[in-house]
XYZ file of N, CA and C in Angstrom:
282
model
N 207.196 194.300 94.175
C 207.533 193.938 92.819
C 207.412 192.421 92.667
N 206.728 192.007 91.592
C 206.557 190.583 91.323
C 207.793 190.029 90.641
N 208.206 188.877 91.113
C 209.338 188.201 90.493
C 208.828 187.430 89.281
N 209.486 187.604 88.144
C 209.088 186.905 86.929
C 209.473 185.433 87.041
N 208.523 184.557 86.795
C 208.768 183.124 86.899
C 209.109 182.570 85.516
N 210.084 181.695 85.488
C 210.494 181.071 84.245
C 209.504 179.965 83.891
N 208.937 180.069 82.704
C 207.967 179.072 82.260
C 208.573 178.236 81.144
N 208.153 176.980 81.099
C 208.639 176.034 80.113
C 207.434 175.466 79.377
N 207.607 175.222 78.090
C 206.534 174.602 77.321
C 206.664 173.094 77.441
N 205.586 172.448 77.867
C 205.591 171.004 78.070
C 204.264 170.452 77.589
N 204.271 169.659 76.546
C 203.076 169.043 75.962
C 201.990 170.074 75.659
N 202.377 171.200 75.094
C 201.416 172.209 74.682
C 200.986 173.162 75.778
N 201.442 172.963 76.994
C 201.121 173.849 78.114
C 202.374 174.603 78.519
N 202.175 175.725 79.183
C 203.286 176.480 79.754
C 203.182 176.374 81.266
N 204.238 175.851 81.899
C 204.232 175.697 83.351
C 205.489 176.330 83.935
N 205.394 176.681 85.212
C 206.546 177.229 85.925
C 207.485 176.071 86.249
N 208.755 176.234 85.942
C 209.723 175.140 86.085
C 209.864 174.691 87.538
N 209.783 175.631 88.483
C 209.898 175.243 89.896
C 208.706 174.384 90.318
N 207.525 174.676 89.779
C 206.349 173.858 90.083
C 206.511 172.443 89.547
N 207.144 172.321 88.401
C 207.384 171.001 87.820
C 208.256 170.161 88.750
N 209.339 170.748 89.244
C 210.235 170.000 90.129
C 209.597 169.715 91.482
N 208.795 170.639 91.982
C 208.085 170.389 93.236
C 207.083 169.255 93.050
N 206.396 169.242 91.922
C 205.459 168.155 91.621
C 206.153 166.807 91.524
N 207.316 166.786 90.880
C 208.086 165.538 90.808
C 208.529 165.084 92.193
N 208.954 166.028 93.029
C 209.382 165.688 94.393
C 208.219 165.125 95.204
N 207.034 165.713 95.054
C 205.850 165.216 95.770
C 205.546 163.786 95.339
N 205.562 163.535 94.048
C 205.276 162.193 93.538
C 206.299 161.168 94.035
N 207.567 161.529 93.946
C 208.613 160.609 94.406
C 208.534 160.371 95.909
N 208.183 161.405 96.670
C 208.067 161.251 98.121
C 206.945 160.286 98.483
N 205.792 160.395 97.814
C 204.682 159.487 98.094
C 205.032 158.046 97.748
N 205.676 157.838 96.610
C 206.047 156.482 96.205
C 207.106 155.912 97.152
N 208.096 156.717 97.510
C 209.139 156.248 98.436
C 208.545 155.920 99.805
N 207.652 156.758 100.286
C 207.006 156.501 101.577
C 206.216 155.196 101.542
N 205.558 154.938 100.427
C 204.797 153.696 100.273
C 205.732 152.488 100.297
N 206.823 152.543 99.531
C 207.749 151.420 99.483
C 208.400 151.161 100.839
N 208.803 152.218 101.519
C 209.440 152.061 102.831
C 208.456 151.464 103.833
N 207.208 151.950 103.807
C 206.188 151.433 104.721
C 205.947 149.942 104.480
N 205.856 149.543 103.230
C 205.629 148.129 102.914
C 206.823 147.279 103.340
N 208.032 147.780 103.134
C 209.227 147.038 103.563
C 209.253 146.841 105.076
N 208.924 147.891 105.819
C 208.921 147.799 107.286
C 207.831 146.836 107.752
N 206.639 146.963 107.171
C 205.545 146.076 107.565
C 205.821 144.618 107.178
N 206.542 144.406 106.074
C 206.837 143.041 105.624
C 207.737 142.309 106.615
N 208.538 143.047 107.352
C 209.411 142.416 108.346
C 208.651 141.991 109.595
N 207.483 142.608 109.830
C 206.740 142.338 111.061
C 205.433 141.571 110.842
N 204.895 141.615 109.634
C 203.619 140.952 109.352
C 203.854 139.911 108.253
N 203.554 138.677 108.560
C 203.852 137.576 107.642
C 203.052 137.651 106.347
N 201.775 138.019 106.431
C 200.938 138.042 105.222
C 201.404 139.111 104.231
N 201.938 140.207 104.755
C 202.464 141.248 103.867
C 203.760 140.758 103.214
N 204.568 140.034 103.965
C 205.820 139.496 103.415
C 205.542 138.515 102.280
N 204.470 137.713 102.422
C 204.134 136.734 101.390
C 203.632 137.393 100.112
N 202.878 138.475 100.262
C 202.265 139.138 99.102
C 202.822 140.544 98.917
N 204.106 140.700 99.167
C 204.730 142.030 99.111
C 204.598 142.670 97.732
N 204.776 141.889 96.692
C 204.687 142.423 95.331
C 203.290 142.986 95.046
N 202.252 142.281 95.488
C 200.884 142.761 95.296
C 200.627 144.057 96.069
N 201.154 144.132 97.279
C 200.992 145.339 98.077
C 201.713 146.528 97.433
N 202.889 146.268 96.885
C 203.626 147.346 96.224
C 202.854 147.849 95.007
N 202.315 146.941 94.206
C 201.532 147.368 93.039
C 200.289 148.147 93.454
N 199.554 147.632 94.404
C 198.306 148.269 94.827
C 198.521 149.609 95.496
N 199.347 149.636 96.531
C 199.563 150.876 97.261
C 200.458 151.851 96.496
N 201.333 151.336 95.632
C 202.128 152.214 94.767
C 201.241 152.971 93.791
N 200.270 152.264 93.222
C 199.315 152.917 92.330
C 198.491 153.952 93.081
N 198.060 153.620 94.281
C 197.306 154.563 95.106
C 198.147 155.800 95.437
N 199.427 155.608 95.755
C 200.312 156.736 96.060
C 200.481 157.641 94.846
N 200.609 157.045 93.668
C 200.753 157.836 92.447
C 199.479 158.632 92.171
N 198.314 158.024 92.394
C 197.053 158.737 92.183
C 196.882 159.899 93.156
N 197.246 159.699 94.410
C 197.156 160.787 95.402
C 198.111 161.916 95.016
N 199.322 161.575 94.625
C 200.283 162.589 94.197
C 199.782 163.324 92.955
N 199.142 162.613 92.044
C 198.583 163.226 90.836
C 197.520 164.264 91.190
N 196.641 163.933 92.125
C 195.593 164.870 92.537
C 196.214 166.103 93.192
N 197.184 165.892 94.074
C 197.851 167.023 94.731
C 198.558 167.901 93.694
N 199.225 167.285 92.747
C 199.931 168.055 91.720
C 198.977 168.807 90.808
N 197.792 168.263 90.566
C 196.817 168.985 89.754
C 196.357 170.265 90.435
N 196.273 170.249 91.744
C 195.914 171.468 92.460
C 197.110 172.417 92.557
N 198.318 171.877 92.579
C 199.519 172.678 92.770
C 199.958 173.380 91.482
N 200.033 172.626 90.387
C 200.559 173.157 89.126
C 199.395 173.669 88.279
N 199.478 174.918 87.904
C 198.446 175.539 87.078
C 199.027 175.828 85.683
N 198.785 174.941 84.719
C 199.310 175.190 83.373
C 198.549 176.318 82.686
N 199.208 176.970 81.744
C 198.582 178.023 80.958
C 198.696 177.647 79.494
N 197.590 177.692 78.822
C 197.582 177.339 77.405
C 197.472 178.609 76.571
N 198.138 178.607 75.450
C 197.996 179.695 74.487
C 196.947 179.279 73.478
N 195.782 179.898 73.569
C 194.684 179.570 72.663
C 194.647 180.633 71.572
N 194.728 180.177 70.342
C 194.726 181.077 69.199
C 193.481 180.774 68.376
N 192.700 181.806 68.095
C 191.490 181.627 67.282
C 191.888 181.429 65.831
N 191.093 180.665 65.113
C 191.414 180.401 63.707
C 191.350 181.682 62.881
N 190.497 182.646 63.276
C 190.435 183.906 62.542
C 191.741 184.694 62.701
N 192.361 184.606 63.887
C 193.648 185.253 64.108
C 194.736 184.597 63.259
N 194.679 183.272 63.124
C 195.650 182.559 62.299
C 195.521 182.965 60.837
N 194.267 183.085 60.379
C 194.041 183.476 58.979
C 194.568 184.875 58.707
N 194.395 185.790 59.674
C 194.920 187.153 59.501
C 196.431 187.141 59.415
N 197.078 186.360 60.256
C 198.538 186.302 60.253
C 199.052 185.692 58.958
N 198.324 184.707 58.432
C 198.746 184.076 57.177
C 198.628 185.055 56.018
N 197.551 185.867 56.018
C 197.368 186.857 54.944
C 198.398 187.970 55.020
N 198.774 188.346 56.274
C 199.735 189.425 56.446
C 201.154 188.972 56.155
N 201.487 187.770 56.566
C 202.882 187.309 56.480
C 203.062 186.404 55.368
């Protein structure tokens, strides 16, 4: 028996709520891992300590992009597409 998944409407798409939270966790994990790595490296490498802000911007953006790609494969939104002819029929009936 298939378990019914709770879907939420978000920006015109319907997504499974658990997938949304898993996607957020993946994104936050990548960003946190990037920040922690830069902090650790800044204590041991002088050039990273001097330009820490630049490294955070650059690698933080890269982490967000990687998380975005992973989430695109993970979360499968479903759109409700309604034909204009169906809309016209409903308007005439109702």
